[in-house]
XYZ file of C-alpha atoms in Angstrom:
275
model
C 0.000 0.000 0.000
C 2.815 2.393 0.900
C 4.511 1.680 -2.452
C 1.323 2.521 -4.339
C 0.933 5.780 -2.422
C 4.539 6.668 -3.257
C 3.726 6.465 -6.971
C 0.235 7.922 -6.560
C 1.512 11.261 -5.245
C 3.454 12.373 -8.375
C 0.768 10.892 -10.647
C -1.903 12.937 -8.858
C 0.141 16.131 -9.079
C 0.783 15.591 -12.798
C -2.936 14.940 -13.378
C -4.010 18.033 -11.447
C -1.559 20.203 -13.356
C -2.630 18.665 -16.647
C -6.287 19.502 -16.021
C -5.327 22.982 -14.833
C -3.192 23.676 -17.918
C -5.929 22.320 -20.180
C -8.463 24.796 -18.837
C -6.166 27.766 -18.255
C -4.032 27.508 -21.422
C -5.597 25.395 -24.166
C -9.243 26.293 -23.567
C -8.618 29.940 -22.707
C -10.174 32.450 -25.133
C -7.753 33.569 -27.825
C -8.162 37.190 -26.763
C -6.727 36.410 -23.315
C -2.972 37.187 -23.271
C -0.861 34.058 -22.932
C 1.294 33.813 -19.830
C 4.196 31.677 -18.740
C 4.270 29.418 -15.715
C 3.107 31.056 -12.516
C 5.306 30.609 -9.398
C 2.843 28.213 -7.755
C 2.564 26.146 -10.958
C 6.324 25.847 -11.162
C 6.473 24.870 -7.467
C 3.846 22.138 -7.865
C 5.693 20.763 -10.908
C 8.915 20.678 -8.915
C 7.144 18.850 -6.067
C 5.818 16.300 -8.575
C 9.303 15.813 -10.026
C 10.864 15.300 -6.588
C 8.148 12.841 -5.539
C 8.519 10.979 -8.846
C 12.309 10.827 -8.417
C 11.963 9.378 -4.917
C 9.522 6.746 -6.166
C 11.837 5.759 -9.023
C 14.875 5.602 -6.744
C 13.016 3.381 -4.294
C 12.189 0.849 -7.009
C 15.386 1.028 -9.060
C 17.752 0.789 -6.110
C 15.946 -1.464 -3.657
C 17.698 -3.106 -0.730
C 18.127 -6.393 -2.624
C 19.796 -4.785 -5.667
C 19.008 -2.922 -8.877
C 15.625 -3.603 -10.432
C 14.670 -2.893 -14.014
C 11.638 -3.429 -16.222
C 9.525 -1.936 -18.984
C 7.271 0.017 -16.606
C 10.306 1.544 -14.909
C 11.820 2.506 -18.264
C 8.629 4.348 -19.278
C 8.362 6.046 -15.890
C 11.979 7.180 -16.066
C 11.547 8.512 -19.599
C 8.517 10.631 -18.643
C 10.276 11.886 -15.524
C 13.180 13.040 -17.676
C 10.763 14.667 -20.125
C 9.032 16.625 -17.376
C 12.366 17.587 -15.796
C 13.760 18.754 -19.135
C 10.659 20.804 -19.935
C 10.606 22.259 -16.420
C 14.210 23.459 -16.760
C 13.695 24.756 -20.284
C 10.516 26.580 -19.242
C 12.772 28.933 -17.285
C 13.892 30.304 -20.669
C 10.981 29.655 -23.053
C 7.209 29.204 -23.089
C 6.548 25.446 -23.044
C 3.082 25.104 -21.508
C 1.817 23.447 -24.701
C 4.420 20.689 -24.499
C 3.939 20.315 -20.763
C 0.175 19.969 -21.177
C 0.712 17.194 -23.725
C 3.213 15.402 -21.491
C 1.247 15.664 -18.219
C -1.303 12.863 -18.899
C 1.444 10.495 -20.068
C 3.555 11.375 -17.014
C 0.591 10.734 -14.694
C -0.002 7.293 -16.198
C 3.652 6.269 -16.370
C 4.344 7.415 -12.802
C 1.810 4.786 -11.674
C 3.020 1.932 -13.892
C 5.728 0.566 -11.541
C 3.100 0.234 -8.778
C 0.719 -1.828 -10.941
C 3.421 -3.743 -12.830
C 5.971 -4.457 -10.081
C 7.430 -7.582 -11.690
C 10.875 -6.143 -12.397
C 14.096 -7.946 -13.286
C 16.698 -8.070 -10.555
C 20.012 -7.277 -12.216
C 22.915 -9.485 -11.233
C 26.485 -8.303 -10.679
C 25.164 -4.856 -9.749
C 27.112 -4.300 -6.542
C 29.954 -2.473 -8.261
C 29.731 1.346 -8.122
C 31.257 1.381 -11.610
C 28.472 -0.820 -12.953
C 25.800 1.251 -11.218
C 27.147 4.419 -12.833
C 27.313 2.663 -16.217
C 23.739 1.401 -15.850
C 22.314 4.795 -14.854
C 24.105 6.619 -17.679
C 22.955 4.021 -20.228
C 19.339 4.294 -19.107
C 19.435 8.094 -19.159
C 20.898 8.041 -22.677
C 18.219 5.619 -23.910
C 15.395 7.605 -22.322
C 16.594 10.926 -23.725
C 17.042 9.523 -27.226
C 13.536 8.033 -27.049
C 12.218 11.416 -25.967
C 14.148 13.078 -28.816
C 12.612 10.671 -31.342
C 9.095 11.413 -30.044
C 9.835 15.137 -29.981
C 11.095 15.035 -33.589
C 7.977 13.137 -34.693
C 5.733 15.711 -32.991
C 7.641 18.471 -34.789
C 7.105 16.762 -38.145
C 3.354 16.426 -37.545
C 3.069 20.053 -36.372
C 5.024 21.283 -39.408
C 2.835 19.278 -41.799
C -0.344 20.640 -40.211
C 1.031 24.178 -40.298
C 1.851 23.991 -44.003
C -1.538 22.403 -44.708
C -3.375 25.123 -42.771
C -4.853 22.426 -40.510
C -3.494 23.675 -37.203
C -5.855 22.658 -34.399
C -5.989 24.366 -31.007
C -3.766 21.653 -29.551
C -1.010 22.196 -32.103
C -1.460 25.962 -32.014
C -0.638 25.819 -28.288
C 2.759 24.254 -28.948
C 5.902 26.420 -28.916
C 7.150 27.793 -32.277
C 8.882 25.234 -34.462
C 12.233 27.008 -34.058
C 11.929 26.690 -30.275
C 11.027 23.020 -30.573
C 13.967 22.477 -32.900
C 16.323 24.093 -30.393
C 14.936 21.796 -27.693
C 15.428 18.779 -29.964
C 19.111 19.453 -30.488
C 19.658 20.125 -26.802
C 18.099 16.750 -26.060
C 20.255 15.055 -28.667
C 23.387 16.831 -27.431
C 22.862 15.734 -23.833
C 21.915 12.190 -24.847
C 24.936 11.973 -27.169
C 27.304 12.805 -24.310
C 25.659 10.101 -22.186
C 25.818 7.581 -25.043
C 29.506 8.374 -25.492
C 30.097 7.666 -21.802
C 28.058 4.452 -22.043
C 29.896 3.060 -25.068
C 33.270 4.268 -23.817
C 32.887 2.819 -20.337
C 31.579 -0.445 -21.753
C 34.665 -0.773 -23.951
C 37.264 0.413 -21.459
C 35.869 -1.306 -18.362
C 34.265 -4.340 -19.994
C 36.037 -6.907 -17.842
C 35.477 -4.984 -14.608
C 31.807 -4.361 -15.418
C 30.766 -7.669 -16.949
C 33.495 -10.091 -15.937
C 34.686 -10.711 -19.501
C 36.956 -9.007 -22.009
C 35.465 -6.632 -24.562
C 33.788 -8.422 -27.436
C 32.710 -6.708 -30.661
C 29.320 -8.388 -31.157
C 26.358 -7.166 -33.189
C 24.878 -5.275 -30.217
C 28.059 -3.267 -29.752
C 28.283 -2.661 -33.504
C 24.782 -1.157 -33.636
C 25.484 0.989 -30.571
C 28.583 2.366 -32.308
C 26.603 2.899 -35.544
C 24.027 4.879 -33.562
C 26.813 6.944 -32.012
C 28.198 7.711 -35.485
C 24.754 8.732 -36.802
C 24.128 11.167 -33.962
C 27.688 12.494 -34.187
C 27.133 13.171 -37.893
C 23.824 14.894 -37.149
C 25.404 17.212 -34.567
C 28.314 18.008 -36.900
C 25.878 18.639 -39.768
C 23.817 20.929 -37.577
C 26.866 22.922 -36.481
C 28.646 23.041 -39.856
C 25.811 23.170 -42.385
C 22.744 24.109 -40.372
C 20.864 20.831 -40.817
C 17.263 21.104 -39.682
C 13.704 20.116 -40.531
C 13.127 16.803 -42.246
C 16.837 16.064 -42.525
C 17.211 16.337 -38.752
C 14.107 14.154 -38.305
C 15.448 11.402 -40.580
C 18.848 11.358 -38.889
C 17.273 11.351 -35.418
C 14.969 8.444 -36.219
C 17.789 6.551 -37.956
C 20.038 6.910 -34.927
C 17.227 5.870 -32.607
C 16.486 2.857 -34.804
C 20.112 1.770 -34.518
C 19.841 2.046 -30.738
C 16.782 -0.183 -30.775
C 18.683 -2.736 -32.843
C 21.444 -2.577 -30.263
C 18.882 -3.650 -27.650
C 19.034 -0.377 -25.785
C 16.474 -0.309 -23.015
C 15.344 -3.420 -21.230
C 17.028 -5.926 -23.559
C 20.159 -3.782 -23.713
C 20.454 -3.871 -19.949
C 19.654 -7.552 -19.696
C 21.787 -8.791 -22.576
C 24.497 -6.195 -23.217
C 25.158 -4.518 -19.874
C 24.913 -7.689 -17.873
C 26.207 -9.974 -20.633
C 24.342 -12.813 -19.006
C 24.287 -16.208 -20.719
C 20.959 -17.180 -22.260
């Protein structure tokens, strides 16, 4: 019961904020001047993020070891999304994105309570492995968020050009702002992926108990790293954007999926457990 309440608190706060934003932002008359986050709204979001972080920490790092599962991966991804948007909202108007993310965050915050059957990761006592695991999961979650963000941008751009912009899409930030957010996400995730691949190669024997082996999972992880590196270089050198950025983002994310990033990546690559 206590575990359910721990997950229920952030889910309830996300849901309350989502309903509030829906009525105060999306359904507000167009003549009403738009406003950024109010101090109390920002404080409630921060409380939800802290409560969500405590709930995730309690499940991930239980007394008997590190747990991992699909519900935890989704919950972590939405927590990162809300944290990223909360930080970025200090500099830009993101209520439209936050309103879209709130319902998903409310649902995913509850998932670990209703789907508690998580995998207990073996060989997870090493601080080096714990750091490697956390960085890998953060990289995966941020790249997943970047892929979803890029897809949302593509849909919004198509609707804008087709003059079919509904109230929901009209409430989103300008495309240039969303594009800036996309490349910040990719930049942060790329650094984390670099640390993940690098630590896996350098400390393979210490982390997994066996020497580094260039298997197909590692190859796809490196291919993904090269794709995102090319995208960031192309953005900096030639100003890549729009559909080109979308294609490269989705290609890099697809390579990560082939490398079993996420639950299978942790179970099969990070742990290198025999079948």
